[in-house]
Amino acid sequence: MSITQAAGNIRTQQFGVDQQEYEQRLAAVRQHLTDRELDAIVLFYSPRIEYLTGFTHVSTERPMALVVPLDGDLGVLIPQLEQEHVRKSPLISHVKAYPEYPTGGTKHPMLHFADLLNEMGLDGKRLGVDRDGYADVNGYTGPSVSQVMETTVVEAPEVVDKPRQVKSSAEVALVRESAVWGNLAHRLLQDYMVVGRTEIETSLMATAEATQIMLKTLGRAYASHGRGIRNVPVSASFIAGSNTALPHGLRSEKGLMPGDAIITGAVANVGGYKSELERTMVVGEPTPEFRTYFDAMIAAQDAAFTAFRPGRTCAEVEADVVRAIEELGMKQHQRHHTGHGIGLEGHEQPFCDLGDDTVVEPGMVFSVEPGLYVPGVAGFRHSDTIVITADG
């Protein structure tokens, strides 16, 4: 069966999170507000806003913020150029749009934000924030929340981040669908790899074809929750040669050569959710040395699969993998942790770190990618996306 035929057999459906789930997320966040004795949470970080409302935006030097009170309507600070987009979100009813600053007015956006909080009756209340002010994006500078409001400000990103860690059945379905299309892109990437062809040429060919098949198959059901041509639905790429010995090696344009090691990466965006697929390969026959390190990397990943079980902490999972790598005599080649949460973001909490005591729970989704990096030889890393179940 051809790739196109296989893709055509994917059941077409609507991909996204329904209104009821957004309401459940808000209820969970409001329970956390009650537990923390907070009257509202202010969110500046785009993925947190998307998680609670489904509204996506491009973060620029223009500050945006969502206000979630303990009860009542949600509020949002937004530049006028985004106001038409935010009105599509039924959960947001109190919109404070400000003109371009300073060309459209001399009042700083954060002072408009103070007006919004006052209009929502939050003056003097205990405010949770994911950070005390808008981030340093595109050179933005401006006052913090505590500087524009005479109120108690408590940094509490966990109010939203904690519920995000355990995915609903709808979220898991979106990640699974993402994995289908990431796998397609990766297969195409392999098909287009030939000696002499550059990394960028190969990646563009595979990405373009995978995107065309994906959109043709899913049709109007497809939703990426992205903006513009920069957010392609699915992509695949790789680095080759000596650059693979660096965990985040830079692309080279010399073209594939016999004997080159290859580390790939494929990702797809379905309803805003991502998966991760990475593989280690070689052009031609692997040397005995390559096989040794490759087999050790596979053994480390297998140890990670075994280590992930509900009730254990992320630190315990990481400790098991570190121990397995040490027993393989490869400790000096380990340069990063085993994996991380994945969902609306490619990297999100929790993390498989020795210092992360988050308890692994059913419904959590992780990348599993313990890598080995050998200077003068190559890098070795597979990455798979897993969902935690009651059994492991």
PDB file of C-alpha atoms in Angstrom, residues 223-334:
ATOM      1  CA  ALA A 223      -7.170  22.550  12.689  1.00  0.00           C
ATOM      2  CA  SER A 224      -3.625  23.500  13.642  1.00  0.00           C
ATOM      3  CA  HIS A 225      -4.436  26.452  15.914  1.00  0.00           C
ATOM      4  CA  GLY A 226      -1.551  28.213  14.208  1.00  0.00           C
ATOM      5  CA  ARG A 227      -1.065  31.453  12.351  1.00  0.00           C
ATOM      6  CA  GLY A 228       0.510  32.037   8.965  1.00  0.00           C
ATOM      7  CA  ILE A 229       2.814  30.076   6.698  1.00  0.00           C
ATOM      8  CA  ARG A 230       5.417  29.715   9.445  1.00  0.00           C
ATOM      9  CA  ASN A 231       3.210  27.197  11.242  1.00  0.00           C
ATOM     10  CA  VAL A 232       3.184  24.298   8.793  1.00  0.00           C
ATOM     11  CA  PRO A 233       0.879  21.395   9.737  1.00  0.00           C
ATOM     12  CA  VAL A 234       3.643  18.787   9.578  1.00  0.00           C
ATOM     13  CA  SER A 235       7.391  18.841   9.009  1.00  0.00           C
ATOM     14  CA  ALA A 236      10.449  16.608   9.006  1.00  0.00           C
ATOM     15  CA  SER A 237      14.146  17.459   8.973  1.00  0.00           C
ATOM     16  CA  PHE A 238      17.539  16.110   9.965  1.00  0.00           C
ATOM     17  CA  ILE A 239      21.166  16.892  10.667  1.00  0.00           C
ATOM     18  CA  ALA A 240      24.034  14.741   9.434  1.00  0.00           C
ATOM     19  CA  GLY A 241      27.705  13.980   9.906  1.00  0.00           C
ATOM     20  CA  SER A 242      29.793  15.353  12.760  1.00  0.00           C
ATOM     21  CA  ASN A 243      27.024  17.802  13.728  1.00  0.00           C
ATOM     22  CA  THR A 244      25.034  14.906  15.200  1.00  0.00           C
ATOM     23  CA  ALA A 245      27.550  14.672  18.059  1.00  0.00           C
ATOM     24  CA  LEU A 246      25.962  17.871  19.401  1.00  0.00           C
ATOM     25  CA  PRO A 247      22.468  17.475  20.927  1.00  0.00           C
ATOM     26  CA  HIS A 248      21.291  20.576  19.041  1.00  0.00           C
ATOM     27  CA  GLY A 249      23.673  20.439  16.114  1.00  0.00           C
ATOM     28  CA  LEU A 250      23.395  23.009  13.338  1.00  0.00           C
ATOM     29  CA  ARG A 251      22.417  22.084   9.806  1.00  0.00           C
ATOM     30  CA  SER A 252      25.103  21.682   7.144  1.00  0.00           C
ATOM     31  CA  GLU A 253      24.562  22.175   3.417  1.00  0.00           C
ATOM     32  CA  LYS A 254      27.386  20.019   2.056  1.00  0.00           C
ATOM     33  CA  GLY A 255      25.038  17.199   1.032  1.00  0.00           C
ATOM     34  CA  LEU A 256      24.783  13.652   2.386  1.00  0.00           C
ATOM     35  CA  MET A 257      27.936  11.550   2.096  1.00  0.00           C
ATOM     36  CA  PRO A 258      28.519   7.797   2.545  1.00  0.00           C
ATOM     37  CA  GLY A 259      29.159   7.013   6.196  1.00  0.00           C
ATOM     38  CA  ASP A 260      27.276  10.049   7.504  1.00  0.00           C
ATOM     39  CA  ALA A 261      25.349   9.581  10.714  1.00  0.00           C
ATOM     40  CA  ILE A 262      21.861  11.102  10.643  1.00  0.00           C
ATOM     41  CA  ILE A 263      19.524  12.265  13.423  1.00  0.00           C
ATOM     42  CA  THR A 264      16.031  13.073  12.226  1.00  0.00           C
ATOM     43  CA  GLY A 265      13.053  14.894  13.671  1.00  0.00           C
ATOM     44  CA  ALA A 266       9.391  14.932  12.649  1.00  0.00           C
ATOM     45  CA  VAL A 267       6.475  16.789  14.209  1.00  0.00           C
ATOM     46  CA  ALA A 268       2.845  17.443  13.318  1.00  0.00           C
ATOM     47  CA  ASN A 269       0.360  19.918  14.739  1.00  0.00           C
ATOM     48  CA  VAL A 270      -3.233  18.704  15.098  1.00  0.00           C
ATOM     49  CA  GLY A 271      -5.668  20.908  16.985  1.00  0.00           C
ATOM     50  CA  GLY A 272      -2.681  22.648  18.561  1.00  0.00           C
ATOM     51  CA  TYR A 273      -1.189  19.392  19.909  1.00  0.00           C
ATOM     52  CA  LYS A 274       2.190  17.936  18.975  1.00  0.00           C
ATOM     53  CA  SER A 275       4.090  14.660  19.041  1.00  0.00           C
ATOM     54  CA  GLU A 276       7.780  13.976  18.576  1.00  0.00           C
ATOM     55  CA  LEU A 277       9.529  11.370  16.434  1.00  0.00           C
ATOM     56  CA  GLU A 278      13.315  11.150  16.066  1.00  0.00           C
ATOM     57  CA  ARG A 279      15.560   8.434  14.670  1.00  0.00           C
ATOM     58  CA  THR A 280      19.276   7.746  14.323  1.00  0.00           C
ATOM     59  CA  MET A 281      20.434   6.359  10.973  1.00  0.00           C
ATOM     60  CA  VAL A 282      23.554   6.063   8.851  1.00  0.00           C
ATOM     61  CA  VAL A 283      24.258   6.370   5.133  1.00  0.00           C
ATOM     62  CA  GLY A 284      25.473   2.934   4.049  1.00  0.00           C
ATOM     63  CA  GLU A 285      26.656   0.171   6.331  1.00  0.00           C
ATOM     64  CA  PRO A 286      27.295   1.054   9.992  1.00  0.00           C
ATOM     65  CA  THR A 287      30.755   0.459  11.410  1.00  0.00           C
ATOM     66  CA  PRO A 288      31.172  -1.813  14.459  1.00  0.00           C
ATOM     67  CA  GLU A 289      31.802   1.310  16.549  1.00  0.00           C
ATOM     68  CA  PHE A 290      28.540   2.872  15.310  1.00  0.00           C
ATOM     69  CA  ARG A 291      26.650  -0.334  16.155  1.00  0.00           C
ATOM     70  CA  THR A 292      28.045  -0.351  19.689  1.00  0.00           C
ATOM     71  CA  TYR A 293      26.841   3.139  20.507  1.00  0.00           C
ATOM     72  CA  PHE A 294      23.566   2.655  18.657  1.00  0.00           C
ATOM     73  CA  ASP A 295      22.759  -0.521  20.600  1.00  0.00           C
ATOM     74  CA  ALA A 296      23.603   1.253  23.872  1.00  0.00           C
ATOM     75  CA  MET A 297      21.220   4.085  23.009  1.00  0.00           C
ATOM     76  CA  ILE A 298      18.433   1.578  22.271  1.00  0.00           C
ATOM     77  CA  ALA A 299      19.092  -0.149  25.598  1.00  0.00           C
ATOM     78  CA  ALA A 300      18.854   3.203  27.409  1.00  0.00           C
ATOM     79  CA  GLN A 301      15.533   3.991  25.741  1.00  0.00           C
ATOM     80  CA  ASP A 302      14.194   0.523  26.605  1.00  0.00           C
ATOM     81  CA  ALA A 303      15.186   1.174  30.228  1.00  0.00           C
ATOM     82  CA  ALA A 304      13.186   4.395  30.101  1.00  0.00           C
ATOM     83  CA  PHE A 305      10.101   2.644  28.721  1.00  0.00           C
ATOM     84  CA  THR A 306      10.307   0.186  31.618  1.00  0.00           C
ATOM     85  CA  ALA A 307      10.866   2.934  34.190  1.00  0.00           C
ATOM     86  CA  PHE A 308       7.713   4.926  33.330  1.00  0.00           C
ATOM     87  CA  ARG A 309       4.959   3.694  35.648  1.00  0.00           C
ATOM     88  CA  PRO A 310       2.170   5.494  37.528  1.00  0.00           C
ATOM     89  CA  GLY A 311       3.083   6.341  41.097  1.00  0.00           C
ATOM     90  CA  ARG A 312       6.774   6.807  40.417  1.00  0.00           C
ATOM     91  CA  THR A 313       8.337  10.255  40.240  1.00  0.00           C
ATOM     92  CA  CYS A 314      10.009  11.740  37.181  1.00  0.00           C
ATOM     93  CA  ALA A 315      13.211  11.822  39.242  1.00  0.00           C
ATOM     94  CA  GLU A 316      12.981   8.062  39.841  1.00  0.00           C
ATOM     95  CA  VAL A 317      12.468   7.439  36.128  1.00  0.00           C
ATOM     96  CA  GLU A 318      15.527   9.537  35.312  1.00  0.00           C
ATOM     97  CA  ALA A 319      17.581   7.776  37.997  1.00  0.00           C
ATOM     98  CA  ASP A 320      16.798   4.396  36.421  1.00  0.00           C
ATOM     99  CA  VAL A 321      17.929   5.602  32.999  1.00  0.00           C
ATOM    100  CA  VAL A 322      21.109   7.196  34.390  1.00  0.00           C
ATOM    101  CA  ARG A 323      21.891   3.904  36.142  1.00  0.00           C
ATOM    102  CA  ALA A 324      21.329   1.935  32.932  1.00  0.00           C
ATOM    103  CA  ILE A 325      23.639   4.242  30.978  1.00  0.00           C
ATOM    104  CA  GLU A 326      26.304   3.958  33.679  1.00  0.00           C
ATOM    105  CA  GLU A 327      26.068   0.141  33.556  1.00  0.00           C
ATOM    106  CA  LEU A 328      26.582   0.339  29.793  1.00  0.00           C
ATOM    107  CA  GLY A 329      29.789   2.309  30.401  1.00  0.00           C
ATOM    108  CA  MET A 330      28.364   5.327  28.538  1.00  0.00           C
ATOM    109  CA  LYS A 331      27.846   7.887  31.319  1.00  0.00           C
ATOM    110  CA  GLN A 332      30.355  10.326  29.783  1.00  0.00           C
ATOM    111  CA  HIS A 333      28.252  10.496  26.605  1.00  0.00           C
ATOM    112  CA  GLN A 334      24.951  11.482  28.285  1.00  0.00           C
TER     113      GLN A 334
END
